[in-house]
């Protein structure tokens, strides 16, 4: 019957009604267009103020002079997509809400084995992962701050491939390419455990079916 078909479809298609981590609401059409993370024009999960902060962190990392700033590359586009993870309307459907793990979908990975920490995993699609290798940014170099948002603490000019051995290190370093607002130690769950987000390359069938950046 039509009702049975509708119920089956509802069981197969995951719900996207969960709240966004950044905006604390469901993904929706932004009242004001996002300037930096404009790759999500139809629906987004962040505010223009958060979008502006993400943009600032991105350009601080890539601050290597006018010539490099004008250069476009697939690696820069991939890095931008990583930085914009929190604005993606997919975000609530890809990582569990640490304050409501009981409602997590079956494909959402997390580790609660630690007494003082809960680890939330974010699966990155292989095509996006491949394009953010640290060596892709060696020709211009990068500016690594001591702490995001605290430029007064100082920074260093670095050769990315000599600073981060792999995408795993690069994408999980708060002073590297970790998505803004998902830094370590910035959040506690309901049991007062530190929430840590870990980006990893999607490899299993389930991870590949629910990874970020599949259209890249």
mmCIF file of C-alpha atoms in Angstrom:
data_model
loop_
_atom_site.group_PDB
_atom_site.id
_atom_site.type_symbol
_atom_site.label_atom_id
_atom_site.label_comp_id
_atom_site.label_asym_id
_atom_site.label_seq_id
_atom_site.Cartn_x
_atom_site.Cartn_y
_atom_site.Cartn_z
ATOM 1 C CA UNK A 1 0.000 0.000 0.000
ATOM 2 C CA UNK A 2 0.983 3.656 -0.307
ATOM 3 C CA UNK A 3 1.206 3.918 3.484
ATOM 4 C CA UNK A 4 3.591 0.965 3.683
ATOM 5 C CA UNK A 5 5.787 2.495 0.961
ATOM 6 C CA UNK A 6 5.859 5.825 2.797
ATOM 7 C CA UNK A 7 6.803 4.167 6.072
ATOM 8 C CA UNK A 8 9.564 2.176 4.373
ATOM 9 C CA UNK A 9 10.967 5.325 2.771
ATOM 10 C CA UNK A 10 10.961 7.097 6.119
ATOM 11 C CA UNK A 11 12.912 4.223 7.638
ATOM 12 C CA UNK A 12 15.533 4.311 4.877
ATOM 13 C CA UNK A 13 16.046 8.064 4.500
ATOM 14 C CA UNK A 14 17.818 9.554 7.538
ATOM 15 C CA UNK A 15 16.236 12.509 9.304
ATOM 16 C CA UNK A 16 17.977 15.861 8.903
ATOM 17 C CA UNK A 17 15.935 17.537 11.625
ATOM 18 C CA UNK A 18 18.632 17.465 14.294
ATOM 19 C CA UNK A 19 19.995 20.761 15.558
ATOM 20 C CA UNK A 20 23.164 22.236 14.113
ATOM 21 C CA UNK A 21 26.092 22.381 16.524
ATOM 22 C CA UNK A 22 26.941 26.003 15.735
ATOM 23 C CA UNK A 23 23.537 27.650 15.318
ATOM 24 C CA UNK A 24 21.694 25.450 17.869
ATOM 25 C CA UNK A 25 18.777 25.077 15.468
ATOM 26 C CA UNK A 26 17.827 23.062 12.422
ATOM 27 C CA UNK A 27 19.524 23.879 9.122
ATOM 28 C CA UNK A 28 17.588 26.545 7.269
ATOM 29 C CA UNK A 29 17.798 29.059 4.458
ATOM 30 C CA UNK A 30 19.971 31.884 5.784
ATOM 31 C CA UNK A 31 18.305 35.280 6.113
ATOM 32 C CA UNK A 32 21.631 36.808 5.135
ATOM 33 C CA UNK A 33 23.873 35.009 2.664
ATOM 34 C CA UNK A 34 27.115 33.604 4.018
ATOM 35 C CA UNK A 35 30.134 35.459 2.623
ATOM 36 C CA UNK A 36 32.814 32.805 3.109
ATOM 37 C CA UNK A 37 30.960 29.488 3.344
ATOM 38 C CA UNK A 38 28.712 30.415 0.414
ATOM 39 C CA UNK A 39 29.004 26.837 -0.843
ATOM 40 C CA UNK A 40 25.831 26.255 1.204
ATOM 41 C CA UNK A 41 23.411 28.796 -0.341
ATOM 42 C CA UNK A 42 20.177 26.851 0.130
ATOM 43 C CA UNK A 43 20.491 25.842 3.779
ATOM 44 C CA UNK A 44 23.194 26.429 6.351
ATOM 45 C CA UNK A 45 24.028 25.577 9.938
ATOM 46 C CA UNK A 46 25.823 28.751 11.021
ATOM 47 C CA UNK A 47 25.293 32.477 11.392
ATOM 48 C CA UNK A 48 27.063 35.224 9.416
ATOM 49 C CA UNK A 49 29.083 36.055 12.551
ATOM 50 C CA UNK A 50 30.319 32.459 12.774
ATOM 51 C CA UNK A 51 30.982 32.473 9.030
ATOM 52 C CA UNK A 52 33.155 35.585 9.488
ATOM 53 C CA UNK A 53 35.144 33.928 12.293
ATOM 54 C CA UNK A 54 35.745 30.843 10.141
ATOM 55 C CA UNK A 55 36.956 33.090 7.327
ATOM 56 C CA UNK A 56 39.368 34.862 9.660
ATOM 57 C CA UNK A 57 40.948 31.605 10.859
ATOM 58 C CA UNK A 58 41.248 30.334 7.269
ATOM 59 C CA UNK A 59 43.065 33.394 5.970
ATOM 60 C CA UNK A 60 45.286 33.606 9.038
ATOM 61 C CA UNK A 61 46.521 30.074 8.320
ATOM 62 C CA UNK A 62 47.097 30.909 4.641
ATOM 63 C CA UNK A 63 48.635 34.352 5.190
ATOM 64 C CA UNK A 64 51.635 34.064 2.867
ATOM 65 C CA UNK A 65 51.653 37.343 0.958
ATOM 66 C CA UNK A 66 49.777 38.822 -1.995
ATOM 67 C CA UNK A 67 51.090 36.481 -4.689
ATOM 68 C CA UNK A 68 50.026 33.334 -2.833
ATOM 69 C CA UNK A 69 46.730 34.942 -1.829
ATOM 70 C CA UNK A 70 45.816 35.379 -5.508
ATOM 71 C CA UNK A 71 46.675 31.793 -6.379
ATOM 72 C CA UNK A 72 43.721 29.432 -6.625
ATOM 73 C CA UNK A 73 44.092 25.703 -6.162
ATOM 74 C CA UNK A 74 42.125 22.553 -5.505
ATOM 75 C CA UNK A 75 43.905 22.251 -2.148
ATOM 76 C CA UNK A 76 42.705 25.694 -1.043
ATOM 77 C CA UNK A 77 39.145 24.835 -2.074
ATOM 78 C CA UNK A 78 39.356 21.561 -0.146
ATOM 79 C CA UNK A 79 40.724 23.324 2.935
ATOM 80 C CA UNK A 80 37.884 25.847 2.731
ATOM 81 C CA UNK A 81 35.329 23.039 2.649
ATOM 82 C CA UNK A 82 36.941 21.484 5.739
ATOM 83 C CA UNK A 83 36.838 24.817 7.562
ATOM 84 C CA UNK A 84 33.167 25.272 6.611
ATOM 85 C CA UNK A 85 32.080 21.924 8.078
ATOM 86 C CA UNK A 86 30.127 23.623 10.875
ATOM 87 C CA UNK A 87 28.083 25.616 8.346
ATOM 88 C CA UNK A 88 27.135 22.577 6.272
ATOM 89 C CA UNK A 89 23.467 21.516 6.501
ATOM 90 C CA UNK A 90 24.818 17.934 6.565
ATOM 91 C CA UNK A 91 26.656 18.484 9.853
ATOM 92 C CA UNK A 92 23.865 17.350 12.246
ATOM 93 C CA UNK A 93 23.468 14.154 10.245
ATOM 94 C CA UNK A 94 27.171 13.266 10.251
ATOM 95 C CA UNK A 95 28.280 13.674 13.866
ATOM 96 C CA UNK A 96 26.340 12.791 16.991
ATOM 97 C CA UNK A 97 25.190 15.370 19.513
ATOM 98 C CA UNK A 98 27.388 14.668 22.583
ATOM 99 C CA UNK A 99 24.581 15.779 24.895
ATOM 100 C CA UNK A 100 22.125 13.297 23.346
ATOM 101 C CA UNK A 101 24.047 10.173 22.364
ATOM 102 C CA UNK A 102 20.970 8.028 22.939
ATOM 103 C CA UNK A 103 19.466 9.574 19.812
ATOM 104 C CA UNK A 104 22.560 9.087 17.653
ATOM 105 C CA UNK A 105 22.050 7.382 14.319
ATOM 106 C CA UNK A 106 23.679 3.972 13.853
ATOM 107 C CA UNK A 107 26.400 5.328 11.541
ATOM 108 C CA UNK A 108 27.531 8.060 13.934
ATOM 109 C CA UNK A 109 30.792 7.024 15.592
ATOM 110 C CA UNK A 110 31.859 8.013 19.093
ATOM 111 C CA UNK A 111 33.949 6.644 21.945
ATOM 112 C CA UNK A 112 32.851 7.019 25.553
ATOM 113 C CA UNK A 113 35.376 4.593 27.054
ATOM 114 C CA UNK A 114 37.386 7.383 28.692
ATOM 115 C CA UNK A 115 36.346 8.604 32.131
ATOM 116 C CA UNK A 116 36.978 12.267 31.360
ATOM 117 C CA UNK A 117 36.569 12.440 27.590
ATOM 118 C CA UNK A 118 34.097 11.525 24.863
ATOM 119 C CA UNK A 119 35.449 11.374 21.309
ATOM 120 C CA UNK A 120 33.155 12.242 18.401
ATOM 121 C CA UNK A 121 34.348 11.073 14.967
ATOM 122 C CA UNK A 122 33.795 13.010 11.747
ATOM 123 C CA UNK A 123 34.243 10.934 8.602
ATOM 124 C CA UNK A 124 35.736 12.805 5.639
ATOM 125 C CA UNK A 125 35.152 11.466 2.124
ATOM 126 C CA UNK A 126 38.349 10.215 0.408
ATOM 127 C CA UNK A 127 38.159 12.756 -2.437
ATOM 128 C CA UNK A 128 38.178 15.672 0.000
ATOM 129 C CA UNK A 129 40.713 14.025 2.315
ATOM 130 C CA UNK A 130 43.190 13.478 -0.538
ATOM 131 C CA UNK A 131 43.240 17.163 -1.470
ATOM 132 C CA UNK A 132 44.190 18.499 1.976
ATOM 133 C CA UNK A 133 47.569 16.766 2.261
ATOM 134 C CA UNK A 134 49.937 19.178 4.073
ATOM 135 C CA UNK A 135 52.465 19.000 1.205
ATOM 136 C CA UNK A 136 49.899 20.640 -1.096
ATOM 137 C CA UNK A 137 50.542 23.904 0.766
ATOM 138 C CA UNK A 138 54.343 23.737 0.950
ATOM 139 C CA UNK A 139 54.995 26.106 -1.969
ATOM 140 C CA UNK A 140 53.571 29.076 -0.054
ATOM 141 C CA UNK A 141 53.895 27.888 3.524
ATOM 142 C CA UNK A 142 51.473 28.607 6.355
ATOM 143 C CA UNK A 143 51.170 30.699 9.492
ATOM 144 C CA UNK A 144 50.665 28.531 12.582
ATOM 145 C CA UNK A 145 49.293 30.520 15.516
ATOM 146 C CA UNK A 146 49.989 29.507 19.095
ATOM 147 C CA UNK A 147 46.255 29.567 19.812
ATOM 148 C CA UNK A 148 43.326 30.377 17.573
ATOM 149 C CA UNK A 149 41.699 33.677 18.421
ATOM 150 C CA UNK A 150 44.724 34.775 20.459
ATOM 151 C CA UNK A 151 47.096 36.217 17.870
ATOM 152 C CA UNK A 152 48.853 38.192 20.628
ATOM 153 C CA UNK A 153 50.348 34.885 21.813
ATOM 154 C CA UNK A 154 52.396 34.758 18.646
ATOM 155 C CA UNK A 155 52.716 32.640 15.516
ATOM 156 C CA UNK A 156 55.302 30.877 13.360
ATOM 157 C CA UNK A 157 55.875 30.534 9.646
ATOM 158 C CA UNK A 158 55.908 26.803 8.871
ATOM 159 C CA UNK A 159 56.376 24.360 6.022
ATOM 160 C CA UNK A 160 53.185 22.274 6.336
ATOM 161 C CA UNK A 161 54.636 18.860 5.412
ATOM 162 C CA UNK A 162 57.399 19.328 7.994
ATOM 163 C CA UNK A 163 54.924 20.393 10.669
ATOM 164 C CA UNK A 164 52.177 17.819 10.071
ATOM 165 C CA UNK A 165 53.145 14.327 8.895
ATOM 166 C CA UNK A 166 49.703 13.486 7.511
ATOM 167 C CA UNK A 167 46.161 14.665 6.951
ATOM 168 C CA UNK A 168 45.245 13.040 10.268
ATOM 169 C CA UNK A 169 47.658 15.329 12.128
ATOM 170 C CA UNK A 170 46.825 18.392 10.018
ATOM 171 C CA UNK A 171 43.038 18.086 10.274
ATOM 172 C CA UNK A 172 43.081 17.349 13.998
ATOM 173 C CA UNK A 173 45.353 20.208 15.049
ATOM 174 C CA UNK A 174 43.525 23.256 16.419
ATOM 175 C CA UNK A 175 46.332 25.419 15.026
ATOM 176 C CA UNK A 176 46.185 23.604 11.698
ATOM 177 C CA UNK A 177 43.171 22.634 9.620
ATOM 178 C CA UNK A 178 40.695 21.503 12.265
ATOM 179 C CA UNK A 179 37.274 23.042 11.564
ATOM 180 C CA UNK A 180 36.690 26.147 13.705
ATOM 181 C CA UNK A 181 34.258 25.645 16.614
ATOM 182 C CA UNK A 182 35.270 21.967 16.824
ATOM 183 C CA UNK A 183 38.540 22.560 18.670
ATOM 184 C CA UNK A 184 39.664 20.333 21.538
ATOM 185 C CA UNK A 185 38.444 21.023 25.049
ATOM 186 C CA UNK A 186 35.920 23.651 24.086
ATOM 187 C CA UNK A 187 32.842 21.692 25.104
ATOM 188 C CA UNK A 188 31.591 19.471 27.918
ATOM 189 C CA UNK A 189 28.870 16.841 27.712
ATOM 190 C CA UNK A 190 26.135 16.340 30.311
ATOM 191 C CA UNK A 191 28.515 14.181 32.386
ATOM 192 C CA UNK A 192 31.154 16.927 32.431
ATOM 193 C CA UNK A 193 33.453 14.997 30.121
ATOM 194 C CA UNK A 194 35.564 16.911 27.625
ATOM 195 C CA UNK A 195 34.210 16.567 24.091
ATOM 196 C CA UNK A 196 36.918 15.939 21.493
ATOM 197 C CA UNK A 197 36.189 15.858 17.766
ATOM 198 C CA UNK A 198 38.369 13.644 15.569
ATOM 199 C CA UNK A 199 38.431 13.838 11.786
ATOM 200 C CA UNK A 200 39.263 10.624 9.945
ATOM 201 C CA UNK A 201 39.199 9.389 6.366
ATOM 202 C CA UNK A 202 36.108 7.376 5.548
ATOM 203 C CA UNK A 203 37.113 3.844 4.565
ATOM 204 C CA UNK A 204 34.352 1.396 5.497
ATOM 205 C CA UNK A 205 31.115 1.033 3.573
ATOM 206 C CA UNK A 206 29.108 2.670 6.350
ATOM 207 C CA UNK A 207 31.576 5.547 6.691
ATOM 208 C CA UNK A 208 31.596 6.155 2.926
ATOM 209 C CA UNK A 209 27.800 6.302 2.898
ATOM 210 C CA UNK A 210 27.807 9.039 5.541
ATOM 211 C CA UNK A 211 30.945 11.104 4.958
ATOM 212 C CA UNK A 212 31.477 14.827 4.515
ATOM 213 C CA UNK A 213 32.618 16.273 1.214
ATOM 214 C CA UNK A 214 31.310 13.622 -1.146
ATOM 215 C CA UNK A 215 30.595 16.163 -3.879
ATOM 216 C CA UNK A 216 34.147 17.529 -3.859
#
